[in-house]
Structure formats: C-alpha cells, structure tokens
Coordinates of C-alpha atoms in Angstrom, one line a residue:
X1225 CA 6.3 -23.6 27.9
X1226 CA 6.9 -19.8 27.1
X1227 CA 4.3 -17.6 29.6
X1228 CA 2.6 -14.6 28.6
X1229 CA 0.8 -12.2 30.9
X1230 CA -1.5 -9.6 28.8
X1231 CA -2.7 -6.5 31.1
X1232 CA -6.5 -5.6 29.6
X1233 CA -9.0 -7.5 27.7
X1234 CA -10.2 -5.2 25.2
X1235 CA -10.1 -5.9 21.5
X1236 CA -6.5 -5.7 20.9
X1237 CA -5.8 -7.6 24.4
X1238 CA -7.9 -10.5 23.5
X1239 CA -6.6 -10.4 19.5
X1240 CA -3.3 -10.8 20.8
X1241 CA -4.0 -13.8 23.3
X1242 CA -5.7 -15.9 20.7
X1243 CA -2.8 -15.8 18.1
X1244 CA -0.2 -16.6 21.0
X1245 CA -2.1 -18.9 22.0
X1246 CA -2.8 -20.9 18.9
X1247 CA 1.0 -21.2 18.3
X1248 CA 1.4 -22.8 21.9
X1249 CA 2.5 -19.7 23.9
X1250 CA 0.4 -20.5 27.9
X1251 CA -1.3 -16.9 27.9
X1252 CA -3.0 -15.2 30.9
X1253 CA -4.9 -12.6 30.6
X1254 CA -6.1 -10.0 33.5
X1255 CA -8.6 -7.4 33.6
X1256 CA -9.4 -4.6 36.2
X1257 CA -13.1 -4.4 35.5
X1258 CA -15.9 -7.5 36.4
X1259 CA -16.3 -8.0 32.7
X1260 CA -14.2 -8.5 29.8
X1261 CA -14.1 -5.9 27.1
X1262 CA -12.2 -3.0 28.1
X1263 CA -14.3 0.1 26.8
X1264 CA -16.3 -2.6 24.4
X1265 CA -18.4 -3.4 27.7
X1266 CA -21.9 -3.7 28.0
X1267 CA -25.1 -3.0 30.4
X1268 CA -28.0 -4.6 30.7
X1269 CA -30.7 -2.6 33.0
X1270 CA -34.9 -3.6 33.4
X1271 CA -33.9 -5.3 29.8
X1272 CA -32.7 -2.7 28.1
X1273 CA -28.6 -3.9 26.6
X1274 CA -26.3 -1.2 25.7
X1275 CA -23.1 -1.3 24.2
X1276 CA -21.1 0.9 26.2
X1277 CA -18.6 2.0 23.8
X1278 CA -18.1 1.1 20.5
X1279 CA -21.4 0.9 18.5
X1280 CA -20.4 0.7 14.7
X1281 CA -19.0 -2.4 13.0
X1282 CA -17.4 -1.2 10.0
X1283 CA -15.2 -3.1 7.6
X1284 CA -16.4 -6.8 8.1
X1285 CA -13.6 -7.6 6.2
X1286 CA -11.0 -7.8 9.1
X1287 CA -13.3 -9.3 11.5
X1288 CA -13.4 -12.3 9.2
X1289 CA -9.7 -12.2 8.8
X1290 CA -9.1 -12.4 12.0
X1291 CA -11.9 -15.6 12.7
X1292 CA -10.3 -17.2 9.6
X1293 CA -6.9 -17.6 11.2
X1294 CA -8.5 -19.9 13.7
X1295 CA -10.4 -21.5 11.1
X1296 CA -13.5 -20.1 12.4
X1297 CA -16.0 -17.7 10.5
X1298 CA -18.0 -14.5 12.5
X1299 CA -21.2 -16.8 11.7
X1300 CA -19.8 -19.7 14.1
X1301 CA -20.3 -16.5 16.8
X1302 CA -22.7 -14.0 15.8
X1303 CA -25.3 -13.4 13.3
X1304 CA -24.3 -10.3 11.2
X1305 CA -26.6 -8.2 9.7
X1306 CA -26.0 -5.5 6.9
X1307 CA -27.9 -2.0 8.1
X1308 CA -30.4 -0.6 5.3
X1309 CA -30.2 2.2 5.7
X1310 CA -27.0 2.5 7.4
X1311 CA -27.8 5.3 8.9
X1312 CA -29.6 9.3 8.6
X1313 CA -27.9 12.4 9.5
X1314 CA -30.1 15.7 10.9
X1315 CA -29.9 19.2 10.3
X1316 CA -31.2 22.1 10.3
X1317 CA -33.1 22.0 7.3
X1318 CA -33.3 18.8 6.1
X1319 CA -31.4 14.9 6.3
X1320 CA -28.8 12.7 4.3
X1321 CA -29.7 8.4 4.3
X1322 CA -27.4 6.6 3.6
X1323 CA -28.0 3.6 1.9
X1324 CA -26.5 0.2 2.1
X1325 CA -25.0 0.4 -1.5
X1326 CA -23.4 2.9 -3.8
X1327 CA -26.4 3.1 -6.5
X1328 CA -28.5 4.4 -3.1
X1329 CA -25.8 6.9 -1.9
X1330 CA -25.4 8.7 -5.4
X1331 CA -29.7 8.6 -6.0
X1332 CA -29.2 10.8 -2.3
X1333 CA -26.0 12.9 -2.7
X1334 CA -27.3 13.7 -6.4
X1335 CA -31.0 14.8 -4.9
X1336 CA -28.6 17.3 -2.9
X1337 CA -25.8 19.0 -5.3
X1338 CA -26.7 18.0 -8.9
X1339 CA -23.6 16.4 -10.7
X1340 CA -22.2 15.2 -7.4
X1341 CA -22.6 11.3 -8.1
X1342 CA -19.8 11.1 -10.8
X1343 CA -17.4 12.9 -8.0
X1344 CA -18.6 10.6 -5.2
X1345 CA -18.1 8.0 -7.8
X1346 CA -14.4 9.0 -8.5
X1347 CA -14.0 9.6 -5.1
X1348 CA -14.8 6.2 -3.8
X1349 CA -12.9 4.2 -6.3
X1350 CA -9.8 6.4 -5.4
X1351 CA -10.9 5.5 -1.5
X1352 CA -11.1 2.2 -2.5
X1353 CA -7.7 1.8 -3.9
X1354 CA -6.1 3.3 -0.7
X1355 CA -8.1 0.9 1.7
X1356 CA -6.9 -2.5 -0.5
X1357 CA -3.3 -0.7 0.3
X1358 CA -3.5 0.5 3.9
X1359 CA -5.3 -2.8 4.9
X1360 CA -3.3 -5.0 3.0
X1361 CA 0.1 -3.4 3.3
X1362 CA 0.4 -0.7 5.8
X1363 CA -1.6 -1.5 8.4
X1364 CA 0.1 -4.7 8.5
X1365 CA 3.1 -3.4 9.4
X1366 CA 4.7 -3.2 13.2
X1367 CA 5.5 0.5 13.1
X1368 CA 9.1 0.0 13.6
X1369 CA 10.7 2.3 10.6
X1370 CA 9.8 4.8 8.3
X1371 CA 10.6 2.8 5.5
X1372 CA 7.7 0.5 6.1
X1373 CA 5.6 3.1 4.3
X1374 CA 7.8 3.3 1.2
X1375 CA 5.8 0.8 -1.0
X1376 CA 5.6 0.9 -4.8
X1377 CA 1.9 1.6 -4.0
X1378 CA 2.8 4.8 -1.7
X1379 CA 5.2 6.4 -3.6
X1380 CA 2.6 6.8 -6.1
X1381 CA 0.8 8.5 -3.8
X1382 CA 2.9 10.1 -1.4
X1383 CA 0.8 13.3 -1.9
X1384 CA -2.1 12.2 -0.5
X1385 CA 0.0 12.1 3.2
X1386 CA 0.6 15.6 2.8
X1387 CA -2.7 16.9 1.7
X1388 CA -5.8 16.4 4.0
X1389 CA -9.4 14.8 3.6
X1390 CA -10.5 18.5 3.9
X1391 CA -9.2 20.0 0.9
X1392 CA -10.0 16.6 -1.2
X1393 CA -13.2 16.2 -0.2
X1394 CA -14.2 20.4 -0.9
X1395 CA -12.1 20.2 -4.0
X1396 CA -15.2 17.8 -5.6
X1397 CA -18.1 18.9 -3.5
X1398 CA -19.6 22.3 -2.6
X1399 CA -22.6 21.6 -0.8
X1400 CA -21.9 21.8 3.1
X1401 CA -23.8 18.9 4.1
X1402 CA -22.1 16.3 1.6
X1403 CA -19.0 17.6 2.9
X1404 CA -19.8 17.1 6.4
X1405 CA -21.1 13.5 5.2
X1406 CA -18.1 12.5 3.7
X1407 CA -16.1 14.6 6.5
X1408 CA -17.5 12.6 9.3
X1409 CA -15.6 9.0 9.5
X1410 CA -12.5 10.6 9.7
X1411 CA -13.8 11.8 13.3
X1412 CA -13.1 7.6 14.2
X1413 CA -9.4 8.3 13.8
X1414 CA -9.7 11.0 16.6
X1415 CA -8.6 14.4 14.7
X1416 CA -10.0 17.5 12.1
X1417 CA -10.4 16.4 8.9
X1418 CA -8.3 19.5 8.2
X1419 CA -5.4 17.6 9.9
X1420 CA -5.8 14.4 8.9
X1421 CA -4.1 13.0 5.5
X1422 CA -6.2 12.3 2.7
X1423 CA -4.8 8.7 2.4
X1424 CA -7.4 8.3 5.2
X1425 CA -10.4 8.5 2.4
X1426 CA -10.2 4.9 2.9
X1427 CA -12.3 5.4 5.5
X1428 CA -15.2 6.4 3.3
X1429 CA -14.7 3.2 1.2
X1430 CA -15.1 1.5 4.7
X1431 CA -18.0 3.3 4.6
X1432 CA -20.1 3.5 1.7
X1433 CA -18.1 0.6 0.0
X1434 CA -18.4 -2.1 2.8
X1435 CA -21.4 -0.6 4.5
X1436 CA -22.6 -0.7 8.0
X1437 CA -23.1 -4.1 9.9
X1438 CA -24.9 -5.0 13.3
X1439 CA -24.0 -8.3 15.1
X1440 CA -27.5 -9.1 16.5
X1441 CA -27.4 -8.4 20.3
X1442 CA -24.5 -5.6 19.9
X1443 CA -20.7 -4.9 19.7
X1444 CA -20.2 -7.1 22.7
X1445 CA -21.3 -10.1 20.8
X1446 CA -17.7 -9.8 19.0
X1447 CA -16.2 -9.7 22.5
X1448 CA -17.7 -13.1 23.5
X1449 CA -16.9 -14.3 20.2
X1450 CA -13.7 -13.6 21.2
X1451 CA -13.5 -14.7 24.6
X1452 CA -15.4 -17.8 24.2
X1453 CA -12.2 -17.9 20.9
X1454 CA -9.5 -17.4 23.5
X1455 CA -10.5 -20.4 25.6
X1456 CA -11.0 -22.5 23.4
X1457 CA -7.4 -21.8 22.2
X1458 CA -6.4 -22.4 26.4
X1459 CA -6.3 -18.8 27.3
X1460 CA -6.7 -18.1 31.2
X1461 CA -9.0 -14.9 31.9
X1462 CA -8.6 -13.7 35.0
X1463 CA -11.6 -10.3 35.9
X1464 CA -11.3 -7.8 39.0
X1465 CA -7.4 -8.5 38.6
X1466 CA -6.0 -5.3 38.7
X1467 CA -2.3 -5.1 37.5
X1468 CA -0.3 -2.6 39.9
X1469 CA 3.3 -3.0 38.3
X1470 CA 5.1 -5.1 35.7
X1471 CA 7.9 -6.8 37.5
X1472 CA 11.3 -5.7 35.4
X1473 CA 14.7 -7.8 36.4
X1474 CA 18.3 -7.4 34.9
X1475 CA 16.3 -5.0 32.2
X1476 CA 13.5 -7.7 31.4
X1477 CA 9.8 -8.0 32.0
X1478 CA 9.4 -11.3 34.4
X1479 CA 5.7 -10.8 35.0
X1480 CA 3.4 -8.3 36.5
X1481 CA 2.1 -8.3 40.5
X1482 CA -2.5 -7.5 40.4
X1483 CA -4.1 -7.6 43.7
X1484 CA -1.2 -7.9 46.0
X1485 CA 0.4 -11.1 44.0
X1486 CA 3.1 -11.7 41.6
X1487 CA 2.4 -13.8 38.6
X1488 CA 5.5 -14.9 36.3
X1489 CA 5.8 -14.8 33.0
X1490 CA 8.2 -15.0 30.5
X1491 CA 7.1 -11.8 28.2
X1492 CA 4.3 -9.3 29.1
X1493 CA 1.9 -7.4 26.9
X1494 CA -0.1 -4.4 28.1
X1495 CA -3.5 -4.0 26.2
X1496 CA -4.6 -1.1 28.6
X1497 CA -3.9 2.4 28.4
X1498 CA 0.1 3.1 26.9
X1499 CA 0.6 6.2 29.4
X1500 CA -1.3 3.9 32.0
X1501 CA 1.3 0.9 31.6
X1502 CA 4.3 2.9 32.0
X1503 CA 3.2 4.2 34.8
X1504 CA 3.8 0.1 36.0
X1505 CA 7.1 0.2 35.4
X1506 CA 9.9 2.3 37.6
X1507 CA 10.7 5.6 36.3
X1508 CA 13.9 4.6 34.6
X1509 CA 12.1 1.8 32.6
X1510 CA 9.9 4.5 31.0
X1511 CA 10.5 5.1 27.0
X1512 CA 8.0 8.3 27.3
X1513 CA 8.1 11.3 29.5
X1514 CA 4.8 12.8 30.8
X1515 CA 5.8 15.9 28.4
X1516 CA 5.9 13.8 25.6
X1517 CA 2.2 12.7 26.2
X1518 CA 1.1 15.7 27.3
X1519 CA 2.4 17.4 23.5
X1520 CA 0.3 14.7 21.4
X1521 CA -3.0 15.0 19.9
X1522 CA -5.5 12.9 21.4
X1523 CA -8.6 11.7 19.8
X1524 CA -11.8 13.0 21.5
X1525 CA -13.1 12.0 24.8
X1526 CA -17.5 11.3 25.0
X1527 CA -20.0 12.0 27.2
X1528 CA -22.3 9.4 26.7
X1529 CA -25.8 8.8 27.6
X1530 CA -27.8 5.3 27.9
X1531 CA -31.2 5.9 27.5
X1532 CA -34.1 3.4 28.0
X1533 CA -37.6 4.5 26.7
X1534 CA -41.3 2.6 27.2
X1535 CA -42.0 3.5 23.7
X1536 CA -40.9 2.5 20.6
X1537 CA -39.5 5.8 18.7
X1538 CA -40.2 7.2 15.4
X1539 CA -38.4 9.3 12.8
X1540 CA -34.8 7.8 13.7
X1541 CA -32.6 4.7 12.3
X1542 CA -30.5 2.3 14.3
X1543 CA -27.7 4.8 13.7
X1544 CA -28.5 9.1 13.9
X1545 CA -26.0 11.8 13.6
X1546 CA -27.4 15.3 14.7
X1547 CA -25.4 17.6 12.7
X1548 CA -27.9 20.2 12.7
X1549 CA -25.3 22.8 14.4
X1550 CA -21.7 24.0 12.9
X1551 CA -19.5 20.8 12.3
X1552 CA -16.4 23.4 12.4
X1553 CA -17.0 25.6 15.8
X1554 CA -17.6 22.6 17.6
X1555 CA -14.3 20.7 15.9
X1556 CA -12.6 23.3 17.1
X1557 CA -13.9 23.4 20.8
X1558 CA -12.8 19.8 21.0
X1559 CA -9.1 20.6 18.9
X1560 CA -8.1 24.1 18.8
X1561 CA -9.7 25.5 21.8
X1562 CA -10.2 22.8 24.2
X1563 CA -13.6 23.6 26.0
X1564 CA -17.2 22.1 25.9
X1565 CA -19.2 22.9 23.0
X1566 CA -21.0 25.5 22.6
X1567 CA -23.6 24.1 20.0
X1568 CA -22.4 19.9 20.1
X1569 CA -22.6 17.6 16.9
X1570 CA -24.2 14.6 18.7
X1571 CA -24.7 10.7 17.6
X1572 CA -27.7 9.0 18.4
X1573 CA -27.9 4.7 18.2
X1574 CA -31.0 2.8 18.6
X1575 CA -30.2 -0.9 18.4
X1576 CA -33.8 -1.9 19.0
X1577 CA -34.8 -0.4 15.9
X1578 CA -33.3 -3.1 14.0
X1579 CA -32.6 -5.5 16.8
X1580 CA -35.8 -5.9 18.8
X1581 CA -33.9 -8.3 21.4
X1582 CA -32.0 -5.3 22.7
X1583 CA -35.2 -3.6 24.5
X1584 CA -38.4 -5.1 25.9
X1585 CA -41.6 -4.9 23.8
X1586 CA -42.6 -1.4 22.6
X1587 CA -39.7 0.2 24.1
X1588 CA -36.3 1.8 22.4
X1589 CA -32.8 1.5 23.5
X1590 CA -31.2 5.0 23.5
X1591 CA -27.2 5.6 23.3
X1592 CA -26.2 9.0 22.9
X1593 CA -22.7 10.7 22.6
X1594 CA -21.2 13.7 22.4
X1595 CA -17.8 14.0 21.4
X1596 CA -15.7 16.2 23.6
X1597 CA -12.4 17.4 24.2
X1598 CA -10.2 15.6 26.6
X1599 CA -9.0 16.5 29.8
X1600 CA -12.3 18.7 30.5
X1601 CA -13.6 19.7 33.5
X1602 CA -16.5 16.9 34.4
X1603 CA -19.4 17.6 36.7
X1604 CA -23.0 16.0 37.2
X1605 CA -24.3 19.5 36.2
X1606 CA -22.7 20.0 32.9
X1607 CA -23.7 16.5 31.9
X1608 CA -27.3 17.3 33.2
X1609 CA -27.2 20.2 31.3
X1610 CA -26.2 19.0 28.1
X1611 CA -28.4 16.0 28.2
X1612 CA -31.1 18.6 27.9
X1613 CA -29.7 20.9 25.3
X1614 CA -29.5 17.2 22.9
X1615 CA -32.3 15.9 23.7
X1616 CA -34.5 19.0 23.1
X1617 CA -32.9 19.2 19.8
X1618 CA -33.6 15.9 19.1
X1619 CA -37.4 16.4 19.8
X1620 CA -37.8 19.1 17.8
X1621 CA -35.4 17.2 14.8
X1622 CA -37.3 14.3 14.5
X1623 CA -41.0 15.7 15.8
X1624 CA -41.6 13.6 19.0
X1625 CA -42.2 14.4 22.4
X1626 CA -39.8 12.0 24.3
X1627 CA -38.6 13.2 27.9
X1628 CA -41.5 12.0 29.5
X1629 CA -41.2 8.3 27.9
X1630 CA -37.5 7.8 30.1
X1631 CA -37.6 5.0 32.5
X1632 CA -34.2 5.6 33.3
X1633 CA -30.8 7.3 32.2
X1634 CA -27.1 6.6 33.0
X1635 CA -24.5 9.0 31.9
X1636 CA -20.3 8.1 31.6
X1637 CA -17.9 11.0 30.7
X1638 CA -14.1 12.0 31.4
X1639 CA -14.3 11.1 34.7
X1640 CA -15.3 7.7 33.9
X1641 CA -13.1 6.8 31.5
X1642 CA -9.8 7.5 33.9
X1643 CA -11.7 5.5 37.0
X1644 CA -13.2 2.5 34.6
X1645 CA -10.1 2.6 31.7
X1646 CA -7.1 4.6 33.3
X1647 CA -7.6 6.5 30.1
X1648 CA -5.3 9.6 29.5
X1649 CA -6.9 13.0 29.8
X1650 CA -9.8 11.1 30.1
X1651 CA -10.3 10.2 26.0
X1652 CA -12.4 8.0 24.4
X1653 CA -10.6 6.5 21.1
X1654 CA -6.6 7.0 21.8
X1655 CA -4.0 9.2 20.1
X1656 CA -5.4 10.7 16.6
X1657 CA -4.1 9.8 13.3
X1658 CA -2.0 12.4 12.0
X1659 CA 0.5 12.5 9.6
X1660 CA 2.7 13.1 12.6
X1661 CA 1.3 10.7 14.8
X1662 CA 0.8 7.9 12.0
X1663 CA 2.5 4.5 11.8
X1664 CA 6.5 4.5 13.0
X1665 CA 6.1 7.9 14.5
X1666 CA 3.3 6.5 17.0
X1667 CA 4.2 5.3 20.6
X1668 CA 5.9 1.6 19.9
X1669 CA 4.9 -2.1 20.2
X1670 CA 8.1 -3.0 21.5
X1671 CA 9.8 -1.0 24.4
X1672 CA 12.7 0.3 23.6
X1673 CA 13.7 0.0 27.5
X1674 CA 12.7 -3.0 28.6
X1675 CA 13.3 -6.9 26.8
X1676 CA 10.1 -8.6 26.5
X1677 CA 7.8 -6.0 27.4
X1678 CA 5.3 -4.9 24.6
X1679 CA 2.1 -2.6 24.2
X1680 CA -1.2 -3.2 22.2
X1681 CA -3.9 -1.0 21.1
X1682 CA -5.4 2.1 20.3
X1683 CA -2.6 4.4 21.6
X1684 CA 0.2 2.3 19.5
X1685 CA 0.3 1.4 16.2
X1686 CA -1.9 1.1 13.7
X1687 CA -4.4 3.5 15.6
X1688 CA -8.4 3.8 16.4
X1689 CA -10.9 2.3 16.0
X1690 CA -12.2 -1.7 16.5
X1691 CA -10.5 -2.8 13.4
X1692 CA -7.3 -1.3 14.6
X1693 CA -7.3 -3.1 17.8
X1694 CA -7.6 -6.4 16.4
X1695 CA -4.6 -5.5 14.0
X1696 CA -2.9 -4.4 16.5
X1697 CA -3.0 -7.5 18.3
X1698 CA -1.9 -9.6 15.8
X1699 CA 1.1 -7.4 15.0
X1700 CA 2.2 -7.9 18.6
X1701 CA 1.5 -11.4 18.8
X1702 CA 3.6 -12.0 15.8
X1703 CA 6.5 -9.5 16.7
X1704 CA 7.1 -12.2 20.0
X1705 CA 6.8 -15.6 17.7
X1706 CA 9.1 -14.0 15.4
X1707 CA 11.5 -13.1 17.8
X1708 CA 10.6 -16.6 19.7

C-alpha cells in the first residue's frame, strides 16, 4: 500500500488526506498543536466557544463540493444557517447592513448614493461571471504553467488582471462608504485593493451573491466534519506530533522524523507553513531562498481578542466591521509602511447573537481583530493598549457601556502565530493575491528539488482564505494519483 505522511491538519491538510485516502492511498496525518485545525482552532473558557481564527463561511458552494465527493452533504455534519443580516459595518456617521439577498443590498446602497443599485447590479453580474470561471476553471488548476490561465473565458478578459478592484469599483461608485463596502473582501486575499486585480470582484459575488453562512457551534464544526470525514475514510491523526525534518534519500522524500522518531512513507505533503517546511529539509533540498520570501507580499497578520461578556450586547450583528476611521492610512500602515496603525479598521464577531449555544445565558461571545502588518514588533503593552483604543470606539459606535461586563479576555498576535503556527513574519492568511503572486507564479505544489515531496495551503496555490485550502488540497491529492 502507497504511504502518505501529511505535516499539519488545517483545512488544506485534512482536504488532502480524505481524497488520498478515499482512493486507497494509507495516510498519516501529524499535528504540532493538542487539537486538530491548524489556525481553524477553537477555545472553550467558563462556556464561552470561540473560533480562533477563521470566522466567515463564505461560498457554501465549495464546502458542498468537497462533502459531495465522499458522497456526503455539509448537513450529514453541521447545520448551516444563512446570516440575515449578514452583517453591519460602523462609521463615523452612520452604518451599511447588508442583507442576505441582492433586492436588500440595493434597497441599502440606493438609501446611500441614489442611482447606485443599477451599478451594483452590473457590477455583481460581472462578479458573478468571473466567480463561475475562477471557481470552475482557474482555481482548479495546479499552478504549474502560465498557460493554465489562457482560457477562452480569460482572454476575454485579460484586462481585468491588469486593472485593479480599486479603479473598478470607484469607476461606478462615488460615495466613500460603498466603496469601502465593496473594497472590503478583497482584504481575505491578503493585499490593497489598489494592488489586487479586478478579476478578484468575484469575491463580492461570494459575497452578496452567495451570502454569509454560520455552521451552528462555529468554523470548527467544518473541521470535525472533516476529521470525523478523514477517519472514516481510514486516515491516522496523530496531535502533539511535531515534525522536525522530512527525511530526503537519493533526492526523494522517504518520510519525516516528529518527536525524536522516524516515520516512513512513500510521499510527503506538508500542510503547515511553505517557508516553515523547507526549513525541514537540508539546505540543498530548498527550492526557495530566505530572500525570496523575504521580497513577497504577505497578507496581514491579526491581533485578536476573545472576549467573554455576562451580558447579552445590543446594537451589533453576529458579524461588525468598525470602519469608522480611514480605510486607506491604515491600508497603508499594514502595506506601504509597515507599522501599527495609527487609527485601526477593526472586525467585531458575536456568534451568540445568532447562535445562543456559543455563550451561557445572557452573556455574548466577543472576537475581535485587527488586521496588522506582519513581522511587527509584539508586546503585552501594545496589545493592552489597543484593546482599549477598539473597544472605546466600539462603546461610543454602538452606545453601550461594555468594559465593566468582561469576565475575561485572551489576546493572540504575531508572536502567537510563529510559536502556535510557525507562521512567517508572523501573518495571519499567507502570501497575498497579486497579479504577481497569483496562480503559476505562487510558491509550487510540487518541489522542484525533491521527488515526492509536495506543499498545501494558503502560501501555495490557489491562495487565502478557507475555500482555498480545501482546493488546495484536492489539487495536491490529485497531482500524486495522477502521477501514481
């Protein structure tokens, strides 16, 4: 029987095992943390559950795609639930709800810039259009030659690599705050909307098209789903096993040595951090040098804030953006000029809001983040003292007193994320999406040094973001039974 070792157990990690799995491959998985999950992990403190990291679940689409090739549905997991609204955005002056359908959205972006619903209207179907192609044509694709993006579909639109979200999305609207709306999911793929093509406007079909979903009990519902998937399918988890080198012989992976012992396998696949898993390997096995990671733009790293309250809040929606402070000065604190912001954009989830199992009676569930540049200096007194600078704004924007209400408060930051993930610099979501970091030209799923050694996740190809990681998975599973 062929062997597979998989380093990690995040989303692309565990995406990966189950397909190699269900085609007979005997796959072992092993994780550095107690839990499974990677950065999807969760706590549970005095009753109060938190996802850790991830916190949206957009595009419901490929979550079912990936059940269905087990012959399995989300529902045999999780109960899903579609957010109405899906969520409110703050600032200064006044807020944006957005709806859980497009007849909602245009009522709102039409109570804010008169005329703007037959743009948004345009501007959806177009978004549309290039999320049926990147989902069901690029994104499927290994990343292993330009010409994978040469379709008859993106010839047509070849333009929209080289212009940006930014000048598409200010070309139909003027108002500031539907711009920042419609500005904001590019922030998943990790750069400036400035910077990022506007083929990515698929991400605003992901999000006012296929609207925003909670699986009741959180995000790490998925990864049980998954887990409990993966051994069904005879998948061997192994937690607190952490990997310390990938055994190379004669130029070929043979296995990988955690805690002090070898295991042998016949191929290995590392889920966990790319610049991490090279590290693994001898210097001479290494396909990237520490200058070439050290040139690329990463996506932003968080300081995040779980938050338990004894009383139930008002004003707020299970999912809050604070953009009541300039959306471009602090983009570029966290691009242009790494430093931490002077005025942060901040995100604010309550769970309990719409999920009353995640926090006892007549308390809230808090998780808040602030994205940040990577690689920054991280100290218990900065995070002290931006805790205070959000949460006063967050007082005054929704008209509660709340510091007094906190039972408790854990923080996790730059620091974290390299002890916890081995995460480079420190960030959050990977390497950013663009044009120049996007499909072949992103680190590779197959090493070019070493047979049988391959890489998963957000750092590789296709990117971001949850949906990304269980594509990316699958597109590593299948480049080893293709090549099997």
């Amino acid at each position: 029987m062929n062997t597979i070792s998989i380093i990690g157990s995040g989303f692309s990690s565990l995406s990966a095992a189950c397909h190699l799995a269900k085609e007979g491959f005997k796959v072992s998985v092993f994780e550095k943390n107690i839990t499974v999950g990677g950065r999807a992990r969760q706590l549970i403190k005095d009753g109060f559950t938190f996802d850790m990291g991830p916190s949206w679940y957009w595009m419901p689409d490929i979550f079912e795609k990936f059940f269905a090739a087990f012959d399995k549905k989300t529902s045999d997991y999780y109960q899903l639930d579609k957010l109405d609204p899906a969520y409110k955005i703050f600032f200064a002056d006044d807020t944006i709800t957005i709806g859980d359908c497009m007849d909602k959205i245009c009522v709102e972006f039409e109570r804010i810039e008169p005329g703007s619903a037959v743009h948004l209207k345009n501007f959806i179907s177009k978004a549309q259009t290039n999320y049926d192609i990147a989902i069901n044509k690029i994104v499927l694709k290994p990343g292993l030659s330009p010409l994978e993006l040469v379709t008859k579909e993106t010839v047509l639109r070849v333009d929209q690599f080289f212009k940006t979200i930014s000048q598409e999305v200010r070309k139909r609207f003027k108002n500031p705050k539907l711009v920042s709306t419609l500005e904001f999911p590019v922030l998943f793929l990790g750069a400036k909307p400035s910077k990022t093509p506007s083929f990515y406007s698929f991400m605003n079909f992901a999000d006012f098209g296929l609207g925003t979903w909670h699986p009741k009990g959180g995000m790490y519902e998925v990864i049980k789903a998954m887990r409990s998937l993966a051994e069904e399918l005879g998948v061997t988890i192994q937690t607190n096993a952490n990997v310390e080198k990938i055994v190379v012989t004669n130029g070929k992976a043979v296995g990988i040595v955690a805690n002090g012992k070898t295991f042998n396998s016949d191929w290995v696949i590392s889920g966990a951090d790319y610049h991490h898993s090279e590290t693994l390997l001898d210097k001479k096995f290494r396909q990237y040098s520490e200058n070439y990671w050290n040139k690329k733009t990463y996506a932003p790293s968080s300081l995040l804030f779980y938050v338990g309250f004894d009383k139930e809040l008002t004003n707020v929606n299970h999912h809050n953006l604070f953009f009541d402070t300039d959306f471009e000065k602090h983009a570029e604190e966290i691009y242009d000029n790494p430093q931490w912001p002077s005025m942060p954009l901040f995100y604010a989830n309550f769970p309990s809001v719409t999920d009353k199992s995640m926090a006892p009676t007549n308390c809230e569930t808090g998780f808040f983040l602030i994205p940040i540049a990577p690689d920054l200096e991280d100290t218990p007194e900065l995070r002290s003292n931006y805790f205070n600078i959000i949460i006063d704004r967050f007082e005054k924007r929704t008209g509660q007193e709340v510091k007094n209400n906190i039972i408790f408060k854990e923080s996790f930051c730059v620091n974290d994320f390299i002890e916890e993930y081995n995460s480079y610099k420190g960030n959050a979501y990977g390497m950013a999406n663009t044009l120049s970091q996007t499909a072949f030209l992103r680190p590779n799923l197959k090493s070019k040094k070493v047979k049988n050694l391959f890489f998963t996740g957000q750092l590789t190809v296709p990117g971001p973001g949850v949906p990304p990681a269980l594509i990316s998975g699958k597109l590593v599973a299948d480049l080893i039974i293709n090549k099997h």
